[in-house]
Amino acid sequence: MSTPVMFNRRLRADELEEWLDFQENNTKGRHVNKNLATQFLNLPDSIAFVSSVEDDIVGGTSIYRDKTRLGMMLASVAVREIDRDKIAYHIIKTSLPFMKTVAIRDVDALVSDDIDVNRLDFPLSFELDSWTKDTLEKIGFHEISKLHHYSFDLEQEIEFKGASEGWDVIADREGAKQLIWDVAKELGLTTSLVWASLDFSSFRKTLRTVSVEGKVRLCISYDKIGKSIIIGLLVVDPNVPYGEIMHHISNILSESDVKTIHLPLIGQGQRMLMEEIAHNFGGTLKSRTMTLMRKHL
């Protein structure tokens, strides 16, 4: 009897529901927001791969091509637990470019540092299971830096305070790109995850910007999920006073019944801002680290 062969290919549109169910059942400590996941996987630069044996899905990945910094992000990985030691390496490796091209120079992956932790639903966070770290290292990924997921529970009711400068009527995506280019290194956010977050929020129209004299000084994206606000992207010009930042964030938090704030993509250079936000809104700041890994092609 011949040994079953594993096939790796791009996900078909009619397999999306099955693939999301598989990812839900084979990823530890997180769920899949099917509505948002479907939108993410339908982005022009998003690609999903599936691996199957005799028509049974055994694993797969999704990637996002970052046209801004000429990179790629490994957005999700799911492999049937019983088979991981044997096939995870092959499943991940075959979904990545074989060599450097003009459009793609490297691949980023964000890996959880905690084995047992409840994470935000995919794709509200692109944090991979901790078990993927060893496999990624074998493929050629190495640690670049630490990123952080911050959260706090609101301990007081937030009043609408207004803002010294209002939100732009239409979010200035190009201005947000320029702001990120200017400050990403200082904030510790030089990664394709940031650009994927910007693209995704712009596509869904959840991006908001604040401009002064034609220049974006603050960009933020957020989602209201239950009684939580997930601020998926927060980039601020370091010269903006904390008080002004708090005005804008208070406007967001006062819009609806909110109990918990999550900020899942925060760089080392944003620590003081996180402490100020939590202090300003009466919450106790919680933090956990994640490892940003990169493979140069």
PDB file of C-alpha atoms in Angstrom:
ATOM      1  CA  MET A   1       0.000   0.000   0.000  1.00  0.00           C
ATOM      2  CA  SER A   2       1.396   3.404  -0.971  1.00  0.00           C
ATOM      3  CA  THR A   3       2.081   6.062   1.648  1.00  0.00           C
ATOM      4  CA  PRO A   4      -0.459   8.930   1.599  1.00  0.00           C
ATOM      5  CA  VAL A   5       0.915  12.070  -0.040  1.00  0.00           C
ATOM      6  CA  MET A   6       0.487  15.561   1.409  1.00  0.00           C
ATOM      7  CA  PHE A   7      -0.504  18.246  -1.083  1.00  0.00           C
ATOM      8  CA  ASN A   8       0.131  21.948  -0.480  1.00  0.00           C
ATOM      9  CA  ARG A   9      -1.813  24.510  -2.494  1.00  0.00           C
ATOM     10  CA  ARG A  10      -3.619  27.821  -2.352  1.00  0.00           C
ATOM     11  CA  LEU A  11      -6.927  27.813  -0.554  1.00  0.00           C
ATOM     12  CA  ARG A  12      -9.992  27.725  -2.786  1.00  0.00           C
ATOM     13  CA  ALA A  13     -12.873  30.110  -2.118  1.00  0.00           C
ATOM     14  CA  ASP A  14     -15.237  27.214  -1.400  1.00  0.00           C
ATOM     15  CA  GLU A  15     -12.881  25.927   1.336  1.00  0.00           C
ATOM     16  CA  LEU A  16     -12.756  29.125   3.381  1.00  0.00           C
ATOM     17  CA  GLU A  17     -15.336  28.092   5.982  1.00  0.00           C
ATOM     18  CA  GLU A  18     -13.700  24.687   6.459  1.00  0.00           C
ATOM     19  CA  TRP A  19     -10.254  26.268   6.781  1.00  0.00           C
ATOM     20  CA  LEU A  20     -11.435  28.766   9.397  1.00  0.00           C
ATOM     21  CA  ASP A  21     -13.022  25.937  11.397  1.00  0.00           C
ATOM     22  CA  PHE A  22      -9.762  23.987  11.188  1.00  0.00           C
ATOM     23  CA  GLN A  23      -7.773  26.996  12.388  1.00  0.00           C
ATOM     24  CA  GLU A  24     -10.221  27.517  15.257  1.00  0.00           C
ATOM     25  CA  ASN A  25      -9.862  23.893  16.376  1.00  0.00           C
ATOM     26  CA  ASN A  26      -6.084  23.630  15.976  1.00  0.00           C
ATOM     27  CA  THR A  27      -4.866  26.895  17.493  1.00  0.00           C
ATOM     28  CA  LYS A  28      -4.360  27.107  21.236  1.00  0.00           C
ATOM     29  CA  GLY A  29      -5.732  29.943  23.347  1.00  0.00           C
ATOM     30  CA  ARG A  30      -7.494  31.896  20.630  1.00  0.00           C
ATOM     31  CA  HIS A  31     -10.570  31.908  18.432  1.00  0.00           C
ATOM     32  CA  VAL A  32     -11.234  33.011  14.880  1.00  0.00           C
ATOM     33  CA  ASN A  33     -13.462  35.982  14.174  1.00  0.00           C
ATOM     34  CA  LYS A  34     -14.919  34.562  10.972  1.00  0.00           C
ATOM     35  CA  ASN A  35     -16.298  37.848   9.696  1.00  0.00           C
ATOM     36  CA  LEU A  36     -13.006  39.714  10.056  1.00  0.00           C
ATOM     37  CA  ALA A  37     -10.941  36.691   8.986  1.00  0.00           C
ATOM     38  CA  THR A  38     -12.933  36.425   5.772  1.00  0.00           C
ATOM     39  CA  GLN A  39     -12.322  40.116   5.076  1.00  0.00           C
ATOM     40  CA  PHE A  40      -8.603  39.751   5.801  1.00  0.00           C
ATOM     41  CA  LEU A  41      -8.186  36.688   3.592  1.00  0.00           C
ATOM     42  CA  ASN A  42      -9.995  38.501   0.776  1.00  0.00           C
ATOM     43  CA  LEU A  43      -7.549  41.416   0.775  1.00  0.00           C
ATOM     44  CA  PRO A  44      -5.674  41.685  -2.554  1.00  0.00           C
ATOM     45  CA  ASP A  45      -2.315  40.961  -0.902  1.00  0.00           C
ATOM     46  CA  SER A  46      -3.506  38.190   1.413  1.00  0.00           C
ATOM     47  CA  ILE A  47      -2.936  34.550   0.442  1.00  0.00           C
ATOM     48  CA  ALA A  48      -3.966  31.387   2.284  1.00  0.00           C
ATOM     49  CA  PHE A  49      -2.415  27.962   1.772  1.00  0.00           C
ATOM     50  CA  VAL A  50      -3.854  24.623   2.775  1.00  0.00           C
ATOM     51  CA  SER A  51      -2.177  21.228   3.173  1.00  0.00           C
ATOM     52  CA  SER A  52      -4.228  18.075   2.828  1.00  0.00           C
ATOM     53  CA  VAL A  53      -3.828  14.304   2.866  1.00  0.00           C
ATOM     54  CA  GLU A  54      -6.485  12.313   1.031  1.00  0.00           C
ATOM     55  CA  ASP A  55      -8.792  15.367   1.004  1.00  0.00           C
ATOM     56  CA  ASP A  56      -8.440  15.899   4.770  1.00  0.00           C
ATOM     57  CA  ILE A  57      -6.950  19.233   5.848  1.00  0.00           C
ATOM     58  CA  VAL A  58      -3.917  18.695   8.083  1.00  0.00           C
ATOM     59  CA  GLY A  59      -2.595  22.255   8.197  1.00  0.00           C
ATOM     60  CA  GLY A  60      -2.171  25.571   6.498  1.00  0.00           C
ATOM     61  CA  THR A  61      -0.994  29.151   6.690  1.00  0.00           C
ATOM     62  CA  SER A  62      -1.976  32.641   5.653  1.00  0.00           C
ATOM     63  CA  ILE A  63       0.475  35.308   4.577  1.00  0.00           C
ATOM     64  CA  TYR A  64       0.266  38.993   3.750  1.00  0.00           C
ATOM     65  CA  ARG A  65       2.454  40.751   1.209  1.00  0.00           C
ATOM     66  CA  ASP A  66       3.635  44.103   2.537  1.00  0.00           C
ATOM     67  CA  LYS A  67       4.159  46.368  -0.446  1.00  0.00           C
ATOM     68  CA  THR A  68       5.262  49.318   1.688  1.00  0.00           C
ATOM     69  CA  ARG A  69       8.483  47.959   3.199  1.00  0.00           C
ATOM     70  CA  LEU A  70       8.820  45.194   0.573  1.00  0.00           C
ATOM     71  CA  GLY A  71       8.282  42.361   3.002  1.00  0.00           C
ATOM     72  CA  MET A  72       5.813  39.690   3.975  1.00  0.00           C
ATOM     73  CA  MET A  73       4.037  38.658   7.171  1.00  0.00           C
ATOM     74  CA  LEU A  74       3.204  35.143   8.280  1.00  0.00           C
ATOM     75  CA  ALA A  75      -0.272  35.953   9.574  1.00  0.00           C
ATOM     76  CA  SER A  76      -1.499  32.565  10.795  1.00  0.00           C
ATOM     77  CA  VAL A  77      -0.364  28.954  11.139  1.00  0.00           C
ATOM     78  CA  ALA A  78      -2.444  25.936  12.076  1.00  0.00           C
ATOM     79  CA  VAL A  79      -1.273  22.312  11.995  1.00  0.00           C
ATOM     80  CA  ARG A  80      -3.033  19.265  13.345  1.00  0.00           C
ATOM     81  CA  GLU A  81      -1.366  18.614  16.703  1.00  0.00           C
ATOM     82  CA  ILE A  82      -0.767  14.897  16.194  1.00  0.00           C
ATOM     83  CA  ASP A  83       1.210  15.654  13.008  1.00  0.00           C
ATOM     84  CA  ARG A  84       3.150  18.790  13.979  1.00  0.00           C
ATOM     85  CA  ASP A  85       6.545  17.196  14.564  1.00  0.00           C
ATOM     86  CA  LYS A  86       6.432  15.611  11.118  1.00  0.00           C
ATOM     87  CA  ILE A  87       4.820  18.167   8.839  1.00  0.00           C
ATOM     88  CA  ALA A  88       4.832  21.678  10.377  1.00  0.00           C
ATOM     89  CA  TYR A  89       8.250  22.542   8.898  1.00  0.00           C
ATOM     90  CA  HIS A  90       7.143  21.563   5.399  1.00  0.00           C
ATOM     91  CA  ILE A  91       3.763  23.315   5.641  1.00  0.00           C
ATOM     92  CA  ILE A  92       5.260  26.639   6.735  1.00  0.00           C
ATOM     93  CA  LYS A  93       8.297  26.535   4.455  1.00  0.00           C
ATOM     94  CA  THR A  94       6.324  25.804   1.279  1.00  0.00           C
ATOM     95  CA  SER A  95       4.107  28.849   1.868  1.00  0.00           C
ATOM     96  CA  LEU A  96       7.092  31.234   1.910  1.00  0.00           C
ATOM     97  CA  PRO A  97       9.092  32.642  -1.018  1.00  0.00           C
ATOM     98  CA  PHE A  98      12.130  30.565  -1.950  1.00  0.00           C
ATOM     99  CA  MET A  99      14.332  33.558  -2.667  1.00  0.00           C
ATOM    100  CA  LYS A 100      14.608  37.304  -2.391  1.00  0.00           C
ATOM    101  CA  THR A 101      12.776  39.275  -5.059  1.00  0.00           C
ATOM    102  CA  VAL A 102      12.410  42.932  -5.925  1.00  0.00           C
ATOM    103  CA  ALA A 103       9.042  42.950  -4.126  1.00  0.00           C
ATOM    104  CA  ILE A 104       9.817  40.743  -1.099  1.00  0.00           C
ATOM    105  CA  ARG A 105      13.049  40.940   0.895  1.00  0.00           C
ATOM    106  CA  ASP A 106      12.076  39.265   4.167  1.00  0.00           C
ATOM    107  CA  VAL A 107       9.263  37.624   6.130  1.00  0.00           C
ATOM    108  CA  ASP A 108       8.085  38.633   9.629  1.00  0.00           C
ATOM    109  CA  ALA A 109       6.324  36.453  12.193  1.00  0.00           C
ATOM    110  CA  LEU A 110       5.083  37.375  15.671  1.00  0.00           C
ATOM    111  CA  VAL A 111       5.250  34.477  18.136  1.00  0.00           C
ATOM    112  CA  SER A 112       3.646  34.228  21.561  1.00  0.00           C
ATOM    113  CA  ASP A 113       6.095  33.896  24.458  1.00  0.00           C
ATOM    114  CA  ASP A 114       3.434  32.154  26.567  1.00  0.00           C
ATOM    115  CA  ILE A 115       2.352  28.547  26.134  1.00  0.00           C
ATOM    116  CA  ASP A 116      -0.919  28.991  28.007  1.00  0.00           C
ATOM    117  CA  VAL A 117      -2.489  32.358  27.326  1.00  0.00           C
ATOM    118  CA  ASN A 118      -5.788  33.541  25.936  1.00  0.00           C
ATOM    119  CA  ARG A 119      -5.105  35.675  22.874  1.00  0.00           C
ATOM    120  CA  LEU A 120      -7.262  37.947  20.776  1.00  0.00           C
ATOM    121  CA  ASP A 121      -9.222  36.446  17.928  1.00  0.00           C
ATOM    122  CA  PHE A 122      -7.549  36.190  14.528  1.00  0.00           C
ATOM    123  CA  PRO A 123      -7.132  38.614  12.747  1.00  0.00           C
ATOM    124  CA  LEU A 124      -7.458  41.152  15.573  1.00  0.00           C
ATOM    125  CA  SER A 125      -3.993  39.883  16.439  1.00  0.00           C
ATOM    126  CA  PHE A 126      -1.437  38.128  14.227  1.00  0.00           C
ATOM    127  CA  GLU A 127       0.269  36.395  17.158  1.00  0.00           C
ATOM    128  CA  LEU A 128       1.253  32.794  16.372  1.00  0.00           C
ATOM    129  CA  ASP A 129       1.229  29.848  18.783  1.00  0.00           C
ATOM    130  CA  SER A 130       4.384  29.499  20.896  1.00  0.00           C
ATOM    131  CA  TRP A 131       5.134  26.049  19.404  1.00  0.00           C
ATOM    132  CA  THR A 132       5.875  27.660  16.031  1.00  0.00           C
ATOM    133  CA  LYS A 133       9.073  29.304  17.320  1.00  0.00           C
ATOM    134  CA  ASP A 134      11.237  26.172  17.095  1.00  0.00           C
ATOM    135  CA  THR A 135       9.937  25.386  13.625  1.00  0.00           C
ATOM    136  CA  LEU A 136      10.516  28.936  12.414  1.00  0.00           C
ATOM    137  CA  GLU A 137      14.094  28.864  13.710  1.00  0.00           C
ATOM    138  CA  LYS A 138      14.744  25.682  11.716  1.00  0.00           C
ATOM    139  CA  ILE A 139      13.439  27.431   8.611  1.00  0.00           C
ATOM    140  CA  GLY A 140      15.841  30.339   9.152  1.00  0.00           C
ATOM    141  CA  PHE A 141      13.901  32.903  11.185  1.00  0.00           C
ATOM    142  CA  HIS A 142      15.719  34.717  13.982  1.00  0.00           C
ATOM    143  CA  GLU A 143      14.620  37.057  16.748  1.00  0.00           C
ATOM    144  CA  ILE A 144      14.517  40.747  15.853  1.00  0.00           C
ATOM    145  CA  SER A 145      12.945  42.305  18.944  1.00  0.00           C
ATOM    146  CA  LYS A 146      10.204  42.040  21.524  1.00  0.00           C
ATOM    147  CA  LEU A 147       6.763  43.499  20.978  1.00  0.00           C
ATOM    148  CA  HIS A 148       4.095  43.835  23.626  1.00  0.00           C
ATOM    149  CA  HIS A 149       0.394  43.254  24.158  1.00  0.00           C
ATOM    150  CA  TYR A 150      -0.962  45.706  26.726  1.00  0.00           C
ATOM    151  CA  SER A 151      -4.400  45.661  28.306  1.00  0.00           C
ATOM    152  CA  PHE A 152      -6.251  47.211  31.212  1.00  0.00           C
ATOM    153  CA  ASP A 153      -9.742  47.230  32.668  1.00  0.00           C
ATOM    154  CA  LEU A 154     -11.484  50.566  32.970  1.00  0.00           C
ATOM    155  CA  GLU A 155     -12.125  51.435  36.599  1.00  0.00           C
ATOM    156  CA  GLN A 156     -14.107  54.593  35.959  1.00  0.00           C
ATOM    157  CA  GLU A 157     -16.688  55.877  33.524  1.00  0.00           C
ATOM    158  CA  ILE A 158     -15.151  57.790  30.651  1.00  0.00           C
ATOM    159  CA  GLU A 159     -16.631  61.172  29.911  1.00  0.00           C
ATOM    160  CA  PHE A 160     -16.539  62.728  26.470  1.00  0.00           C
ATOM    161  CA  LYS A 161     -13.894  65.446  26.672  1.00  0.00           C
ATOM    162  CA  GLY A 162     -13.652  66.700  23.115  1.00  0.00           C
ATOM    163  CA  ALA A 163     -10.274  67.188  21.467  1.00  0.00           C
ATOM    164  CA  SER A 164      -7.952  70.094  20.908  1.00  0.00           C
ATOM    165  CA  GLU A 165      -7.775  69.102  17.238  1.00  0.00           C
ATOM    166  CA  GLY A 166     -10.573  67.011  15.735  1.00  0.00           C
ATOM    167  CA  TRP A 167     -10.363  63.790  13.769  1.00  0.00           C
ATOM    168  CA  ASP A 168      -9.815  64.170  10.045  1.00  0.00           C
ATOM    169  CA  VAL A 169     -13.149  63.939   8.221  1.00  0.00           C
ATOM    170  CA  ILE A 170     -11.588  61.317   5.948  1.00  0.00           C
ATOM    171  CA  ALA A 171      -8.699  59.313   7.363  1.00  0.00           C
ATOM    172  CA  ASP A 172      -5.458  60.323   5.666  1.00  0.00           C
ATOM    173  CA  ARG A 173      -3.912  56.951   4.817  1.00  0.00           C
ATOM    174  CA  GLU A 174      -0.934  58.414   2.971  1.00  0.00           C
ATOM    175  CA  GLY A 175      -0.271  60.791   5.837  1.00  0.00           C
ATOM    176  CA  ALA A 176      -0.451  57.870   8.265  1.00  0.00           C
ATOM    177  CA  LYS A 177       2.095  55.993   6.143  1.00  0.00           C
ATOM    178  CA  GLN A 178       4.474  58.935   6.307  1.00  0.00           C
ATOM    179  CA  LEU A 179       4.061  59.219  10.077  1.00  0.00           C
ATOM    180  CA  ILE A 180       4.830  55.520  10.530  1.00  0.00           C
ATOM    181  CA  TRP A 181       7.892  55.779   8.283  1.00  0.00           C
ATOM    182  CA  ASP A 182       9.162  58.707  10.335  1.00  0.00           C
ATOM    183  CA  VAL A 183       8.731  57.229  13.829  1.00  0.00           C
ATOM    184  CA  ALA A 184       8.601  53.421  13.478  1.00  0.00           C
ATOM    185  CA  LYS A 185      12.261  52.862  14.359  1.00  0.00           C
ATOM    186  CA  GLU A 186      12.057  55.069  17.447  1.00  0.00           C
ATOM    187  CA  LEU A 187       8.908  53.275  18.623  1.00  0.00           C
ATOM    188  CA  GLY A 188      10.215  49.769  17.877  1.00  0.00           C
ATOM    189  CA  LEU A 189       7.662  49.112  15.130  1.00  0.00           C
ATOM    190  CA  THR A 190       9.798  48.405  12.063  1.00  0.00           C
ATOM    191  CA  THR A 191       7.806  45.375  10.961  1.00  0.00           C
ATOM    192  CA  SER A 192       5.398  44.288   8.252  1.00  0.00           C
ATOM    193  CA  LEU A 193       2.786  43.654  10.952  1.00  0.00           C
ATOM    194  CA  VAL A 194       2.318  47.402  11.324  1.00  0.00           C
ATOM    195  CA  TRP A 195       1.818  47.898   7.598  1.00  0.00           C
ATOM    196  CA  ALA A 196      -0.601  44.976   7.412  1.00  0.00           C
ATOM    197  CA  SER A 197      -2.572  46.534  10.275  1.00  0.00           C
ATOM    198  CA  LEU A 198      -2.648  49.875   8.469  1.00  0.00           C
ATOM    199  CA  ASP A 199      -3.791  48.292   5.203  1.00  0.00           C
ATOM    200  CA  PHE A 200      -6.463  46.184   6.919  1.00  0.00           C
ATOM    201  CA  SER A 201      -7.884  49.089   8.914  1.00  0.00           C
ATOM    202  CA  SER A 202      -7.869  51.352   5.870  1.00  0.00           C
ATOM    203  CA  PHE A 203      -9.702  48.676   3.865  1.00  0.00           C
ATOM    204  CA  ARG A 204     -12.371  48.326   6.582  1.00  0.00           C
ATOM    205  CA  LYS A 205     -12.548  52.084   7.224  1.00  0.00           C
ATOM    206  CA  THR A 206     -11.639  51.712  10.900  1.00  0.00           C
ATOM    207  CA  LEU A 207      -8.569  53.933  10.529  1.00  0.00           C
ATOM    208  CA  ARG A 208      -8.731  57.399  12.076  1.00  0.00           C
ATOM    209  CA  THR A 209      -6.163  60.165  11.832  1.00  0.00           C
ATOM    210  CA  VAL A 210      -5.500  63.573  13.346  1.00  0.00           C
ATOM    211  CA  SER A 211      -3.695  66.145  11.224  1.00  0.00           C
ATOM    212  CA  VAL A 212      -2.195  69.509  12.087  1.00  0.00           C
ATOM    213  CA  GLU A 213      -1.199  71.888   9.291  1.00  0.00           C
ATOM    214  CA  GLY A 214      -1.626  69.124   6.735  1.00  0.00           C
ATOM    215  CA  LYS A 215       0.563  66.586   8.542  1.00  0.00           C
ATOM    216  CA  VAL A 216      -0.745  63.498  10.321  1.00  0.00           C
ATOM    217  CA  ARG A 217       0.308  63.537  13.972  1.00  0.00           C
ATOM    218  CA  LEU A 218      -1.698  60.544  15.217  1.00  0.00           C
ATOM    219  CA  CYS A 219      -3.174  57.446  13.586  1.00  0.00           C
ATOM    220  CA  ILE A 220      -5.252  54.819  15.303  1.00  0.00           C
ATOM    221  CA  SER A 221      -7.518  51.938  14.380  1.00  0.00           C
ATOM    222  CA  TYR A 222      -9.903  50.161  16.694  1.00  0.00           C
ATOM    223  CA  ASP A 223     -12.672  47.575  16.874  1.00  0.00           C
ATOM    224  CA  LYS A 224     -15.445  47.205  19.429  1.00  0.00           C
ATOM    225  CA  ILE A 225     -15.875  43.514  20.278  1.00  0.00           C
ATOM    226  CA  GLY A 226     -18.388  42.892  23.051  1.00  0.00           C
ATOM    227  CA  LYS A 227     -17.354  45.161  25.915  1.00  0.00           C
ATOM    228  CA  SER A 228     -13.753  45.437  24.731  1.00  0.00           C
ATOM    229  CA  ILE A 229     -12.014  47.958  22.528  1.00  0.00           C
ATOM    230  CA  ILE A 230      -9.111  46.524  20.530  1.00  0.00           C
ATOM    231  CA  ILE A 231      -6.742  49.261  19.389  1.00  0.00           C
ATOM    232  CA  GLY A 232      -4.951  47.378  16.636  1.00  0.00           C
ATOM    233  CA  LEU A 233      -2.781  50.278  15.541  1.00  0.00           C
ATOM    234  CA  LEU A 234      -1.577  53.269  17.535  1.00  0.00           C
ATOM    235  CA  VAL A 235       1.201  55.476  16.192  1.00  0.00           C
ATOM    236  CA  VAL A 236       1.743  58.980  17.525  1.00  0.00           C
ATOM    237  CA  ASP A 237       4.234  61.700  16.694  1.00  0.00           C
ATOM    238  CA  PRO A 238       6.495  61.851  19.799  1.00  0.00           C
ATOM    239  CA  ASN A 239       6.025  65.629  19.877  1.00  0.00           C
ATOM    240  CA  VAL A 240       2.280  65.374  20.503  1.00  0.00           C
ATOM    241  CA  PRO A 241       1.505  66.185  24.172  1.00  0.00           C
ATOM    242  CA  TYR A 242       0.083  63.325  26.221  1.00  0.00           C
ATOM    243  CA  GLY A 243      -2.935  65.428  27.109  1.00  0.00           C
ATOM    244  CA  GLU A 244      -3.918  65.745  23.463  1.00  0.00           C
ATOM    245  CA  ILE A 245      -3.561  61.989  22.946  1.00  0.00           C
ATOM    246  CA  MET A 246      -5.788  61.313  25.966  1.00  0.00           C
ATOM    247  CA  HIS A 247      -8.480  63.612  24.582  1.00  0.00           C
ATOM    248  CA  HIS A 248      -8.716  61.577  21.397  1.00  0.00           C
ATOM    249  CA  ILE A 249      -8.641  58.215  23.143  1.00  0.00           C
ATOM    250  CA  SER A 250     -11.309  59.351  25.600  1.00  0.00           C
ATOM    251  CA  ASN A 251     -13.556  60.138  22.635  1.00  0.00           C
ATOM    252  CA  ILE A 252     -13.206  56.546  21.448  1.00  0.00           C
ATOM    253  CA  LEU A 253     -13.749  54.998  24.878  1.00  0.00           C
ATOM    254  CA  SER A 254     -16.809  57.125  25.599  1.00  0.00           C
ATOM    255  CA  GLU A 255     -18.608  56.031  22.425  1.00  0.00           C
ATOM    256  CA  SER A 256     -20.040  52.853  23.947  1.00  0.00           C
ATOM    257  CA  ASP A 257     -20.100  50.581  26.983  1.00  0.00           C
ATOM    258  CA  VAL A 258     -16.451  49.554  27.294  1.00  0.00           C
ATOM    259  CA  LYS A 259     -14.848  47.577  30.115  1.00  0.00           C
ATOM    260  CA  THR A 260     -11.486  46.432  28.738  1.00  0.00           C
ATOM    261  CA  ILE A 261      -8.891  47.962  26.429  1.00  0.00           C
ATOM    262  CA  HIS A 262      -6.447  45.840  24.408  1.00  0.00           C
ATOM    263  CA  LEU A 263      -3.430  47.150  22.505  1.00  0.00           C
ATOM    264  CA  PRO A 264      -1.929  44.063  20.820  1.00  0.00           C
ATOM    265  CA  LEU A 265       0.876  45.632  18.770  1.00  0.00           C
ATOM    266  CA  ILE A 266       3.041  47.936  20.867  1.00  0.00           C
ATOM    267  CA  GLY A 267       6.759  48.607  20.473  1.00  0.00           C
ATOM    268  CA  GLN A 268       9.419  49.075  23.133  1.00  0.00           C
ATOM    269  CA  GLY A 269       9.415  52.838  22.585  1.00  0.00           C
ATOM    270  CA  GLN A 270       5.723  53.145  23.495  1.00  0.00           C
ATOM    271  CA  ARG A 271       5.981  51.916  27.081  1.00  0.00           C
ATOM    272  CA  MET A 272       5.648  55.344  28.697  1.00  0.00           C
ATOM    273  CA  LEU A 273       2.624  56.139  26.550  1.00  0.00           C
ATOM    274  CA  MET A 274       0.948  52.901  27.680  1.00  0.00           C
ATOM    275  CA  GLU A 275       1.548  53.768  31.330  1.00  0.00           C
ATOM    276  CA  GLU A 276       0.096  57.235  30.793  1.00  0.00           C
ATOM    277  CA  ILE A 277      -3.014  55.872  29.057  1.00  0.00           C
ATOM    278  CA  ALA A 278      -3.714  53.337  31.811  1.00  0.00           C
ATOM    279  CA  HIS A 279      -3.087  55.928  34.531  1.00  0.00           C
ATOM    280  CA  ASN A 280      -5.295  58.499  32.830  1.00  0.00           C
ATOM    281  CA  PHE A 281      -8.241  56.111  32.583  1.00  0.00           C
ATOM    282  CA  GLY A 282      -7.865  54.548  36.009  1.00  0.00           C
ATOM    283  CA  GLY A 283      -6.763  51.079  34.960  1.00  0.00           C
ATOM    284  CA  THR A 284      -4.018  48.697  36.070  1.00  0.00           C
ATOM    285  CA  LEU A 285      -1.733  48.031  33.121  1.00  0.00           C
ATOM    286  CA  LYS A 286      -1.111  44.402  32.183  1.00  0.00           C
ATOM    287  CA  SER A 287       1.636  43.429  29.774  1.00  0.00           C
ATOM    288  CA  ARG A 288       2.997  40.347  28.084  1.00  0.00           C
ATOM    289  CA  THR A 289       5.768  39.986  25.534  1.00  0.00           C
ATOM    290  CA  MET A 290       5.859  38.477  22.074  1.00  0.00           C
ATOM    291  CA  THR A 291       8.870  37.699  19.898  1.00  0.00           C
ATOM    292  CA  LEU A 292       9.185  39.356  16.510  1.00  0.00           C
ATOM    293  CA  MET A 293      11.036  36.956  14.213  1.00  0.00           C
ATOM    294  CA  ARG A 294      12.331  37.597  10.704  1.00  0.00           C
ATOM    295  CA  LYS A 295      13.682  35.517   7.852  1.00  0.00           C
ATOM    296  CA  HIS A 296      15.855  37.328   5.318  1.00  0.00           C
ATOM    297  CA  LEU A 297      15.455  35.905   1.836  1.00  0.00           C
TER     298      LEU A 297
END
